Every structure is written in structure tokens, then in C-alpha cells.
XYZ file of C-alpha atoms in Angstrom:
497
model
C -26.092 19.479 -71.809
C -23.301 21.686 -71.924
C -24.742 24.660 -70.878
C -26.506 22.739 -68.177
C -24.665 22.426 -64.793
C -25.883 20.158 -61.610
C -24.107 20.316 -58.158
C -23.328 16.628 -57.000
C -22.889 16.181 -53.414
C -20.786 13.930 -52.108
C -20.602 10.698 -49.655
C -19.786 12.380 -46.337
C -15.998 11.266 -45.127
C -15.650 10.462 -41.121
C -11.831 11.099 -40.959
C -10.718 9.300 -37.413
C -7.667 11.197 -35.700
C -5.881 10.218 -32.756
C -8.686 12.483 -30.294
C -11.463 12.889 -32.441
C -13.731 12.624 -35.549
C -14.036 15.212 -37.958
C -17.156 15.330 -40.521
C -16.456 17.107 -43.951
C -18.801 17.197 -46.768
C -18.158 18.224 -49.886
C -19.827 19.581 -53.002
C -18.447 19.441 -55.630
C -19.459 21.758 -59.071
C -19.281 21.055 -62.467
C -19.622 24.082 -65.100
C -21.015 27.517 -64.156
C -24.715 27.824 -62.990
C -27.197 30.139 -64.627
C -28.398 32.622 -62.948
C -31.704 31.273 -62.723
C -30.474 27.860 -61.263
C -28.739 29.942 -58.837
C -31.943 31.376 -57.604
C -32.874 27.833 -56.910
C -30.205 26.837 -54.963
C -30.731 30.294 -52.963
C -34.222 29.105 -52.433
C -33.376 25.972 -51.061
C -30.960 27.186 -48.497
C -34.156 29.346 -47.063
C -35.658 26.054 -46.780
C -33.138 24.731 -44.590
C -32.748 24.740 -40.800
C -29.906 24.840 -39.468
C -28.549 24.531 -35.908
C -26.922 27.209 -34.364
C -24.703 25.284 -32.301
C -23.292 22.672 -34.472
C -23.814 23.798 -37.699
C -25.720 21.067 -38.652
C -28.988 21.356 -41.410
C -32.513 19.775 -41.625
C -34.290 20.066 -44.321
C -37.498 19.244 -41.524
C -38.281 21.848 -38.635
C -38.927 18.979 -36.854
C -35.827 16.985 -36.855
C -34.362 20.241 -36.328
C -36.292 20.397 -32.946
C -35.375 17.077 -32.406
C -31.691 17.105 -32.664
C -32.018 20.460 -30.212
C -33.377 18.283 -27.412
C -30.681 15.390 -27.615
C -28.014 18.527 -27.407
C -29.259 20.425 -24.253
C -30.797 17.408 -22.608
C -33.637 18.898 -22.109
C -36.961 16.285 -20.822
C -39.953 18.704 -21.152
C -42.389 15.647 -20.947
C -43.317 14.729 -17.649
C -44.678 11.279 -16.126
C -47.421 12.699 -13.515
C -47.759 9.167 -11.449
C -43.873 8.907 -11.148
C -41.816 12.217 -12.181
C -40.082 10.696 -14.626
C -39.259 12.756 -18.295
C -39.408 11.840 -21.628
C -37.741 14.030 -24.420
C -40.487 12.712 -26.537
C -44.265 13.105 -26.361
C -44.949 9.570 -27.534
C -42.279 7.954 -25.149
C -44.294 9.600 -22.310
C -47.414 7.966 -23.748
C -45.716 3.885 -24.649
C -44.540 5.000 -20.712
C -48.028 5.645 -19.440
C -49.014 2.178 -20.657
C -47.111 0.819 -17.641
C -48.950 2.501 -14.731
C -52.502 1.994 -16.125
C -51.210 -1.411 -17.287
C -53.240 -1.372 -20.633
C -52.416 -4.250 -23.046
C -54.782 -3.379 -26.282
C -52.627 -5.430 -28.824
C -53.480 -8.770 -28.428
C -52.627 -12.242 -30.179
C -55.062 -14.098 -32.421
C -53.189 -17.325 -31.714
C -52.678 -17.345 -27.895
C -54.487 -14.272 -26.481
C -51.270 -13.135 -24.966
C -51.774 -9.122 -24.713
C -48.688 -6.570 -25.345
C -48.878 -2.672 -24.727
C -47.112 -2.034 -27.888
C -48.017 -3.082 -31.100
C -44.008 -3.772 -32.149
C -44.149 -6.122 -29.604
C -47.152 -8.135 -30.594
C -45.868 -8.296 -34.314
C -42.038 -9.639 -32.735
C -44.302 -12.368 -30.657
C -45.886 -13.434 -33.250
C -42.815 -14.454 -35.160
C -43.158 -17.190 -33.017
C -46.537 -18.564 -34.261
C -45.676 -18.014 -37.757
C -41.841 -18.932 -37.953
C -41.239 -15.483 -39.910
C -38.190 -14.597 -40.247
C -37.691 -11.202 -42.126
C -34.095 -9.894 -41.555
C -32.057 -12.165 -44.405
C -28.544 -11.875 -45.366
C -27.541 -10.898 -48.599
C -24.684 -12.997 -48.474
C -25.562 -16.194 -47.804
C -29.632 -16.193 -47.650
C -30.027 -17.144 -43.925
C -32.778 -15.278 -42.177
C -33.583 -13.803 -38.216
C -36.029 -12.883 -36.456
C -34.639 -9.753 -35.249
C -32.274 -7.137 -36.831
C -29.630 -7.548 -34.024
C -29.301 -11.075 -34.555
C -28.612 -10.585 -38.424
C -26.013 -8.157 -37.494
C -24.509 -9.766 -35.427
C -24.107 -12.996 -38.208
C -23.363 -10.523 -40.705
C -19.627 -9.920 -39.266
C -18.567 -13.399 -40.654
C -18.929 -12.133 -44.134
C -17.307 -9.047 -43.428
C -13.285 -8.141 -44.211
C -11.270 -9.448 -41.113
C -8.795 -7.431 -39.478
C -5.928 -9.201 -37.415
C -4.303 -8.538 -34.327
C -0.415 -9.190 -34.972
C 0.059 -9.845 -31.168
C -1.901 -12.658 -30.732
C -3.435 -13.334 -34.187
C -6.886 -12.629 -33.117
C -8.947 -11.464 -35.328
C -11.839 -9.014 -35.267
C -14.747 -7.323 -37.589
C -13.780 -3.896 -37.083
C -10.400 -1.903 -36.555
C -12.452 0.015 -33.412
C -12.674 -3.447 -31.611
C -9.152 -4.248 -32.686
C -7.899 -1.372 -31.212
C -9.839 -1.715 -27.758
C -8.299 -5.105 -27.680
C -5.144 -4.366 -27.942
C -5.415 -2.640 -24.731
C -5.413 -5.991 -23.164
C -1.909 -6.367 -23.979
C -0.444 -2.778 -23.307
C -2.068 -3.563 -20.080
C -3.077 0.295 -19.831
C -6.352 1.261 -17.762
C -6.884 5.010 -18.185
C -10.352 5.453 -16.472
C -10.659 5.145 -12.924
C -13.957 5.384 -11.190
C -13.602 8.123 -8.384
C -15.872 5.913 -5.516
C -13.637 2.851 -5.420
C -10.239 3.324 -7.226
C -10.932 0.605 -9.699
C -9.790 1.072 -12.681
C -10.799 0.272 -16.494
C -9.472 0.170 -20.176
C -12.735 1.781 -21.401
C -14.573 4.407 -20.368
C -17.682 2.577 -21.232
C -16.761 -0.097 -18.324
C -16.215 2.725 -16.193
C -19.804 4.211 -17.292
C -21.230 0.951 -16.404
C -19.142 0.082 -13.292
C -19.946 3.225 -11.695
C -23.902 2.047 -11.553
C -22.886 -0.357 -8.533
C -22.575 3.018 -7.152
C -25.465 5.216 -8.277
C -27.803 2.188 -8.398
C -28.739 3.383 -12.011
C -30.939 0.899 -14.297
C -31.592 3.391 -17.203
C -32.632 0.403 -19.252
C -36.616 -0.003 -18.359
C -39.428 -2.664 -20.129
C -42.421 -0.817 -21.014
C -44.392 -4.281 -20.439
C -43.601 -4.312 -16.694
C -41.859 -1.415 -15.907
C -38.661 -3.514 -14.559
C -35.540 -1.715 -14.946
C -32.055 -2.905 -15.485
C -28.410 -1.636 -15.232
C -27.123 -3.075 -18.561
C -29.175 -3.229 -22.502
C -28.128 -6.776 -22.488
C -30.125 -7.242 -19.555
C -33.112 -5.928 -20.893
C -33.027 -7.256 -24.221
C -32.699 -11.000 -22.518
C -35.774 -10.157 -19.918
C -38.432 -8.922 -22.503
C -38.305 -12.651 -23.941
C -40.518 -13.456 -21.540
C -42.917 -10.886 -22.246
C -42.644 -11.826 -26.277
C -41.842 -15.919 -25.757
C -38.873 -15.774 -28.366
C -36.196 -18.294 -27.319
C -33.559 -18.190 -29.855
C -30.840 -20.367 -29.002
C -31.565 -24.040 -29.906
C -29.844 -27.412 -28.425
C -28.163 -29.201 -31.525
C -28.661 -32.729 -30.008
C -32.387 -32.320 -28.627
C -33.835 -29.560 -30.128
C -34.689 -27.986 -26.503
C -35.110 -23.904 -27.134
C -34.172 -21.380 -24.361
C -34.341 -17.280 -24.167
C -31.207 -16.533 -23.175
C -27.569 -18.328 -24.170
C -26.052 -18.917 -20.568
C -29.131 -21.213 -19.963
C -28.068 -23.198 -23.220
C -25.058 -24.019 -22.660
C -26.075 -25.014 -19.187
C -28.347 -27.455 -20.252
C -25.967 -29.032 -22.856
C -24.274 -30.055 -19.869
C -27.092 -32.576 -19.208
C -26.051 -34.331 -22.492
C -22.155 -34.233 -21.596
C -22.946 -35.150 -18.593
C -20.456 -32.769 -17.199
C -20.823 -31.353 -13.251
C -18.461 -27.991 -13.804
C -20.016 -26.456 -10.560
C -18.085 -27.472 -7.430
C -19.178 -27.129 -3.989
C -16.033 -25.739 -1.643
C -17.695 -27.118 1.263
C -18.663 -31.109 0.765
C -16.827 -31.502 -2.719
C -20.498 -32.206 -4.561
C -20.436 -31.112 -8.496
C -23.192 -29.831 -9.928
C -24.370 -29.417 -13.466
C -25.718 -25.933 -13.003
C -24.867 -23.097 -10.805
C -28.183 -22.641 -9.687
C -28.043 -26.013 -8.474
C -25.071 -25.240 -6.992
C -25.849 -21.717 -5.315
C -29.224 -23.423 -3.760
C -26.938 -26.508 -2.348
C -24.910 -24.306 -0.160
C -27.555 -22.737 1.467
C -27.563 -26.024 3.138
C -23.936 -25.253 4.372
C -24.811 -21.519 5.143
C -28.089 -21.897 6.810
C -29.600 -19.147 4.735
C -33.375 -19.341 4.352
C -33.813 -15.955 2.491
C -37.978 -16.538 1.435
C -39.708 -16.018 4.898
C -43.457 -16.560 5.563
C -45.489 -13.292 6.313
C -48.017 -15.228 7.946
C -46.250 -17.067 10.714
C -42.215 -16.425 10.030
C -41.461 -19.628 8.673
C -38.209 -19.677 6.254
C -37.503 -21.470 3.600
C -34.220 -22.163 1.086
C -36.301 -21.873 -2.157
C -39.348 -19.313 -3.107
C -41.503 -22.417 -4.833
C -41.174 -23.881 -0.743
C -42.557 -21.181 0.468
C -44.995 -20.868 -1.995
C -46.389 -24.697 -1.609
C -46.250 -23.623 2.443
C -48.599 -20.692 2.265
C -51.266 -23.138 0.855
C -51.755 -24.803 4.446
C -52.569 -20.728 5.477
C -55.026 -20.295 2.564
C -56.429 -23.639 3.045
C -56.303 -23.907 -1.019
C -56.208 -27.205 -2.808
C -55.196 -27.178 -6.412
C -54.077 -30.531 -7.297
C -57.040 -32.565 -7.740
C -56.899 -37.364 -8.578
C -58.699 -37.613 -11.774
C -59.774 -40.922 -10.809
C -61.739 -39.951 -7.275
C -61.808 -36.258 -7.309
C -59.888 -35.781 -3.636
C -58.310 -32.485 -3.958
C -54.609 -31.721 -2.435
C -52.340 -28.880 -1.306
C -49.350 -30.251 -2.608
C -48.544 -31.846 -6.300
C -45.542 -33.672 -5.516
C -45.719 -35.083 -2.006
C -49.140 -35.427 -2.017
C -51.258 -35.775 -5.220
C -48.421 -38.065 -6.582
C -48.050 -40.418 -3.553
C -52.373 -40.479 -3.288
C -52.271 -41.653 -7.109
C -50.116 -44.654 -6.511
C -53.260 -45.891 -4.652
C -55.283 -46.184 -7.869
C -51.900 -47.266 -9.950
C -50.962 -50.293 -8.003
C -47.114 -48.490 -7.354
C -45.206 -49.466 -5.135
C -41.743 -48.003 -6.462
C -39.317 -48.095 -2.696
C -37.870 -51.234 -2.440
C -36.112 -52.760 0.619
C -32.821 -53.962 -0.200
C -32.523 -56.606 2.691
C -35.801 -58.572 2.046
C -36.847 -57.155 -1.585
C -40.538 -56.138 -0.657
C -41.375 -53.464 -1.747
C -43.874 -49.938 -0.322
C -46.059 -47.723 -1.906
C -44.640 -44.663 0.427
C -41.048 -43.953 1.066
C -42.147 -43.404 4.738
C -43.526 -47.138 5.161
C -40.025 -48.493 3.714
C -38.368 -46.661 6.371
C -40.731 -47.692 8.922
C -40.039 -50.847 7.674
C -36.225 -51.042 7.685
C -36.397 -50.745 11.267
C -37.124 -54.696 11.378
C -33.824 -55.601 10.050
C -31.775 -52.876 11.783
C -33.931 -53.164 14.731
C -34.005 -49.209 15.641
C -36.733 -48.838 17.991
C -36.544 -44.509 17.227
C -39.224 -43.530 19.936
C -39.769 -43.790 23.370
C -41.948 -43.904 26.248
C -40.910 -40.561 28.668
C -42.752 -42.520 31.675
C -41.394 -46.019 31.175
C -38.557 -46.159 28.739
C -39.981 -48.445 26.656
C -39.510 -48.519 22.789
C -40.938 -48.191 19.390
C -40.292 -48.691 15.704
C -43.086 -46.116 14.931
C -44.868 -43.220 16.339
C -48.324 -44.385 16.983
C -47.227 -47.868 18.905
C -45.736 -45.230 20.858
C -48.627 -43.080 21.408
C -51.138 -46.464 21.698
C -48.952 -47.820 24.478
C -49.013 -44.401 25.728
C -52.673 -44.726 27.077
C -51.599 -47.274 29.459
C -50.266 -44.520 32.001
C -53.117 -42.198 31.273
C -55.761 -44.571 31.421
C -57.361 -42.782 27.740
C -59.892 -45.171 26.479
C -61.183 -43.795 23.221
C -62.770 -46.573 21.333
C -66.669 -47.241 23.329
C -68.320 -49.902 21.944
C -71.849 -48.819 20.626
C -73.322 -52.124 21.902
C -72.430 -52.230 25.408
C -70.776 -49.054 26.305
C -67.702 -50.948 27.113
C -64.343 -48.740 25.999
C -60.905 -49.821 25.125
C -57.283 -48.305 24.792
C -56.711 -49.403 21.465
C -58.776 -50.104 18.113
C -57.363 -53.803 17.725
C -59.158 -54.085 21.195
C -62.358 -52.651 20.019
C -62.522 -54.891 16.615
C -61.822 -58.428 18.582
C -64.466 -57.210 21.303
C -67.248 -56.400 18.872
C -67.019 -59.088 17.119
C -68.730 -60.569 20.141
C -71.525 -58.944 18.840
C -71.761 -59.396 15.374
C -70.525 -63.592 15.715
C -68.811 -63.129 12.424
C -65.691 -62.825 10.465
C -65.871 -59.781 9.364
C -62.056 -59.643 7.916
C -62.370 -61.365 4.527
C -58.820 -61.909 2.307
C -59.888 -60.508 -1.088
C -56.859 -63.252 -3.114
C -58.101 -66.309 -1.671
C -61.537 -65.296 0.224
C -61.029 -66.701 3.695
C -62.367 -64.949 6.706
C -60.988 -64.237 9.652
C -62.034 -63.145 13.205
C -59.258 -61.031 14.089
C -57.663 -58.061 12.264
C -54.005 -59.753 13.517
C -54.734 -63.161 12.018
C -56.214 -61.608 8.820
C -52.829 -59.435 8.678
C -50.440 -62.703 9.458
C -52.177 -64.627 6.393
C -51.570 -62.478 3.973
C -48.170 -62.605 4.248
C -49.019 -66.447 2.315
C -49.797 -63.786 -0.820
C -47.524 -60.855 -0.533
C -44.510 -62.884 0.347
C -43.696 -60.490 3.597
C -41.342 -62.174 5.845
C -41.056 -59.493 8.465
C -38.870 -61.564 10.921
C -35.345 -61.427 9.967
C -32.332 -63.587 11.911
C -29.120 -61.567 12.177
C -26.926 -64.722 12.275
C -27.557 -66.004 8.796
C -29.754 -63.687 7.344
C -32.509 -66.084 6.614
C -36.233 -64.567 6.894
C -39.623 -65.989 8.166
C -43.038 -64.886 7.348
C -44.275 -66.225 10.909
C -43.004 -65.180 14.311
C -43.582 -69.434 15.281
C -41.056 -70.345 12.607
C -38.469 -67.993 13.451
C -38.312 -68.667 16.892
C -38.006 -72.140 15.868
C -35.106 -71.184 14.338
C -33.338 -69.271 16.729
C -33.822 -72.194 18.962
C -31.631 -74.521 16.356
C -29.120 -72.017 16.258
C -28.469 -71.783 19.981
C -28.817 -75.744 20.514
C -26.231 -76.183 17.387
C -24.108 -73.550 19.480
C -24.156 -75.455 22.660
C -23.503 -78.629 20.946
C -19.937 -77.153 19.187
């Protein structure tokens, strides 16, 4: 052993000054070498690539290459459907994927496809719960590198700020903080003046300028200004959502939408509208609200112009153009254009529902446009009228039945006797001239009736409608008779005082 020698070399040492880093490595020798171990070394110097502008060795022609192409910034790969360069063959080919939009990895659990293979095995962390980046420290696992980290920096040796006794993980953060008390900004971005404690915030701040998204997805091909921004958007390509509610479990991709929805818990409206005063539990909310103020209507309508406040309006209106009908009643099969304000309101037929309630009179409607209609009794707001005569209406087809009057229209002929009427009512009490019956039959009780309008006034007995209303004493009737009655007490009682 004594004859023997060994070169050891040592740990590199990154010595920080006040402008720059400085690498120096160090061998270090113990005892003379033999000539024939010096022949070895010699040989494995040969064997070593070195770069001619940095000094720096490979022991691999290729990394040598490599490193070369990250110094002169040189792209020699070249996208032939958009012009852009790659310094790396197999860049150029995960880019490819985008254009010809092959997905060849696929999941055995959903069928969800992914152009790279990296990706596939990150979605399916979400299928199996893996979670394969654990800390030595404490034994909690990730699902991603980053995110371990990131946790990581609690276990690590804190260093303090003496200013303001914050602390951080590493002196290069402490020392870009405490930039925020010398209150010193030496970059300044040459388009706008603005001016920045980092140059990194400069680097990014100047891509309001350029427009540059360097960060691009290789699912989609959607490109973004900042990492961050990337990192966040290709959760929807893999699923992950890694930032859990505490109270209901609720799992979202990215951390701002968290903490928004914990404010559905606190119940706390941060968001304030300038305009009316409303709050808002999230700013979305709040940004769509004061379009209302603003008049904006940014999604338009290619087909006929139409604008709208929200894309999913828009979306619901270009079904009436397409003539599509996706929303189909599982209990009859009739199809609709619209979930909500159609297939929801049809359903209540079949349910019995009858959820808008009248707060004068307590009866209650299946649509929120019959309580309306409705309301007018008590209010007694008689909305349209007649251009030729003046007269009034609660609703819009008394208005356009009376209308026939002054045109003379007489659409309802009688198949009998070729007589023709101005309104249906007409038509039923006529033909039942021919038929001698009763054809209106009360399905609670089974009577019959002979006219629609006497079928309609008894079943008031089982509904409990009492449509006439006195504004005096806010008693209600269920028969016109019985509140006239009424309002005949009244005014005799008022004569008599």
C-alpha cells in the first residue's frame, strides 16, 4: 500500500463573490505515481473532450456536443410546418407530435390519450394514488418532484432576515429580499421606464412588450409567457389537481381556485363591485357582473351578430342556428335545445313541481313566467296594449285575441258547419252544439262541464285559487260573484259612516 498512490478528486467548491461565481476543482495527490500509473492517467486525458471555450471536459463526445450548442445558441433542427428550431433532434420530434396531433400513449383506465409517454405515466398517478417522490425527513410523499422540493425547504437550515425577522431557505432569496427594504431597482426596461429589483422581473416584464410565450405544451401547442403558467395549464391535459379543501375534500388544479372556493365555506364576499356596491365571492363572478355596468358583450354570434356577456350564452344560442337538441326527458323522450330553461322547466310536468310561490295569495306555479303573469292580479298591471283602441292586458295573447276584433281574423272554422270564430273559447262552446256533451270532465271529483270557463272556475273548489283580490282589506275570493258581493258591503258600510 505504500508504494501504491491514487489521485482523489475533490467535491468541486462554487466560491460566490460580490460579481460572480468562480468554479475550482481540485486534485489532490498522495505519494508519487509509478511510471506505469502515470501512463494511465496520460491515457485518460486522451479520452477526454474538452471545450475550447470554457475549458470544461466530457468524458462523452456527446455531451461535449451538447454543451457546444447551449454556448453558441445554435438551433440546427428545424420545424418544416412552422419554422420553429429545436437544439435537439428529439425535441423537434415530441414537437412534431403537435401538428399531426398524434396521441399513441393511451390510458388503460380512462382511454384518455397523451403524445408523450411521461405524460401518460404522471396521469396515471391519478388512477393509482402513486406517489413516488418521498422525503427523507419526514416520510411524506408527491406526486411530482417540484412539489417535494418545494416541502423539502421546511426541513432545511433557516436563514433570517435581521430587518424584519423573515426568514428564508436560502441566503440567495435572503439577499433578493432584502432589496425590498434598500428600496433599490437597478434594471429598467428600455420600452416603458419601469423599473425592477431583479433582472429576472425585468426579463419577464419586457414580454408585455415582445409578446414572447417561450413556455409551449406539447399536448396542444398553447404557449405561455411565464413556466408557472404552463405548469398550471397542462393539468388539464394530465387531470392532476393537487390542492385539496380541508373542510370538504373538493380538489382543484391550480391554488388561486382553492382558496377561492374556501370562500364558499367562510362565507366571505372579498370581491366588491365599484359601481352598485354588490360583493362577490369570486372575481370571476365579479369581472362577469360588471359587464352589466359596462355593456360589454365580448362573445359575438358569427351567424347573425348577436352578443352575448358569457361564451356558454353564446354557445346555448348557436343551437337555435344548428337546430340541435341535446337535452332529451327520460320520462317522454321530447328532446330540447336548452338544459336549464328548458329541459328543467319541461320535467316539472312529470314531477308535480311547482317551486314559485306568490307571496300575496300563497299559490303557487310550475313556471316563473305564470307567477309573474299572475302577480298582475294583485298589482293590477295591465303591461300590454291595444295600438288601435287603448285597451289593456295582463298578458300577451288576451292582447293579441282581442286583437282580431279590428282585423276581423277568424281562425278557428268549425269542421261541422264551416262556421269560424275569433277565438278558441268561441270555437269549444259552439261545437259543443254538435257533439251535445260535456266534454270538459274534472279529473279530482269527475264532474263535467259544458264550457271550458265553467270547468276552469270549479276547479278553483280543488286548487284553492282565489284569483280576485280586494285592495281594501286584502281578503281574496275564488269567484268573481262573491267578490263583487263584497265590494258592494264595503261601499254601503262607507256610505253608512
Amino acid at each position: 500500500i505504500a508504494h501504491q498512490h491514487c489521485i482523489i478528486p475533490t467535491a468541486k467548491i462554487y466560491m460566490a463573490t460580490d460579481m460572480a461565481s468562480r468554479e475550482i476543482s481540485n486534485t489532490q495527490q498522495i505519494s508519487s505515481p509509478s511510471p506505469h500509473r502515470q501512463v494511465q492517467h496520460s491515457t485518460e486525458k486522451k479520452q477526454t473532450d474538452h471545450h475550447s471555450d470554457c475549458g470544461k471536459s466530457f468524458t462523452q463526445p456527446s455531451h461535449l456536443r451538447t454543451h457546444q450548442l447551449s454556448d453558441t445558441g445554435d438551433k440546427p433542427y428545424h420545424c418544416s410546418d412552422c419554422g420553429k428550431s429545436f437544439d435537439f433532434l428529439s425535441t423537434l420530434q415530441r414537437h412534431k407530435l403537435i401538428h399531426t396531433g398524434e396521441k399513441p400513449f393511451q390510458c388503460s383506465d380512462c382511454g384518455k390519450t397523451f403524445n408523450l409517454q411521461s405524460n401518460l405515466r404522471r396521469h396515471q398517478r391519478v388512477h393509482t394514488g402513486e406517489k413516488p417522490h418521498q422525503c427523507s425527513e419526514c416520510g411524506k410523499s408527491f406526486c411530482e418532484q417540484m412539489n417535494l422540493k418545494e416541502h423539502q425547504r421546511i426541513h432545511t437550515e433557516k436563514k433570517m432576515n435581521q430587518n424584519c425577522r423573515k426568514s428564508f431557505d436560502f441566503l440567495s432569496t435572503l439577499q433578493r429580499h432584502l432589496l425590498i427594504h434598500t428600496g433599490e431597482k437597478p434594471f429598467q426596461c428600455s420600452d416603458c421606464g419601469k423599473t425592477f429589483n431583479l433582472q429576472s422581473n425585468l426579463r419577464r416584464h419586457e414580454r408585455v412588450h415582445t409578446g414572447e410565450k417561450p413556455h409551449q405544451c406539447l399536448e396542444c401547442g398553447k404557449s405561455f409567457s411565464e413556466l408557472t403558467n404552463l405548469q398550471e395549464h397542462q393539468r388539464i391535459h394530465t387531470g392532476e389537481k393537487p390542492f385539496q379543501c380541508p373542510v370538504c375534500g373538493k380538489s382543484f388544479a391550480q391554488k388561486s381556485h382553492l382558496q377561492e372556493h374556501k370562500h364558499v365555506h367562510t362565507r366571505e364576499k372579498p370581491f366588491h363591485c365599484s359601481e352598485c356596491g354588490k360583493n362577490f365571492t369570486h372575481q370571476n363572478t365579479l369581472k362577469l357582473h360588471q359587464r352589466i355596468h359596462t355593456g360589454e358583450k365580448p362573445f359575438e354570434c358569427s351567424d347573425c351578430g348577436k352578443s352575448f356577456t358569457q361564451h356558454n350564452y353564446l354557445k346555448q344560442h348557436q343551437l337555435t342556428h344548428t337546430g340541435e337538441k341535446p337535452y332529451h326527458c327520460s320520462d317522454c323522450g321530447k328532446s330540447f335545445t336548452h338544459q336549464s330553461c328548458h329541459l328543467q322547466e319541461h320535467q316539472r310536468i312529470h314531477t308535480g313541481e311547482k317551486p314559485f310561490r306568490c307571496s300575496e295569495c300563497g299559490m303557487s306555479f310550475t313556471y316563473k313566467n305564470s307567477l309573474k303573469q299572475h302577480q298582475r292580479i294583485h298589482t293590477g298591471v295591465k303591461p300590454f296594449q291595444c295600438s288601435d283602441c287603448g285597451k289593456s292586458f295582463v298578458r300577451n295573447n288576451y292582447l293579441i285575441e282581442h286583437q282580431r276584433v279590428h282585423t276581423g281574423e277568424k281562425p278557428y272554422h268549425c269542421s261541422d258547419c264551416g262556421k269560424s270564430f275569433n277565438y278558441y273559447s268561441s270555437f269549444q262552446k259552439h261545437h259543443v252544439i254538435h257533439t251535445k256533451g260535456k266534454p270538459y270532465h274534472c279529473s279530482d271529483c269527475g264532474k263535467s262541464f259544458r264550457k271550458q270557463s265553467y270547468f276552469q272556475i270549479h276547479q278553483r273548489i280543488h286548487t284553492g285559487d282565489k284569483p280576485y283580490y280586494c285592495s281594501e282589506c286584502g281578503e281574496s275570493f275564488r269567484f268573481s260573484q262573491a267578490f263583487k258581493k263584497h265590494k258592494c258591503i264595503e261601499i254601503s258600510d262607507g256610505n253608512g259612516q
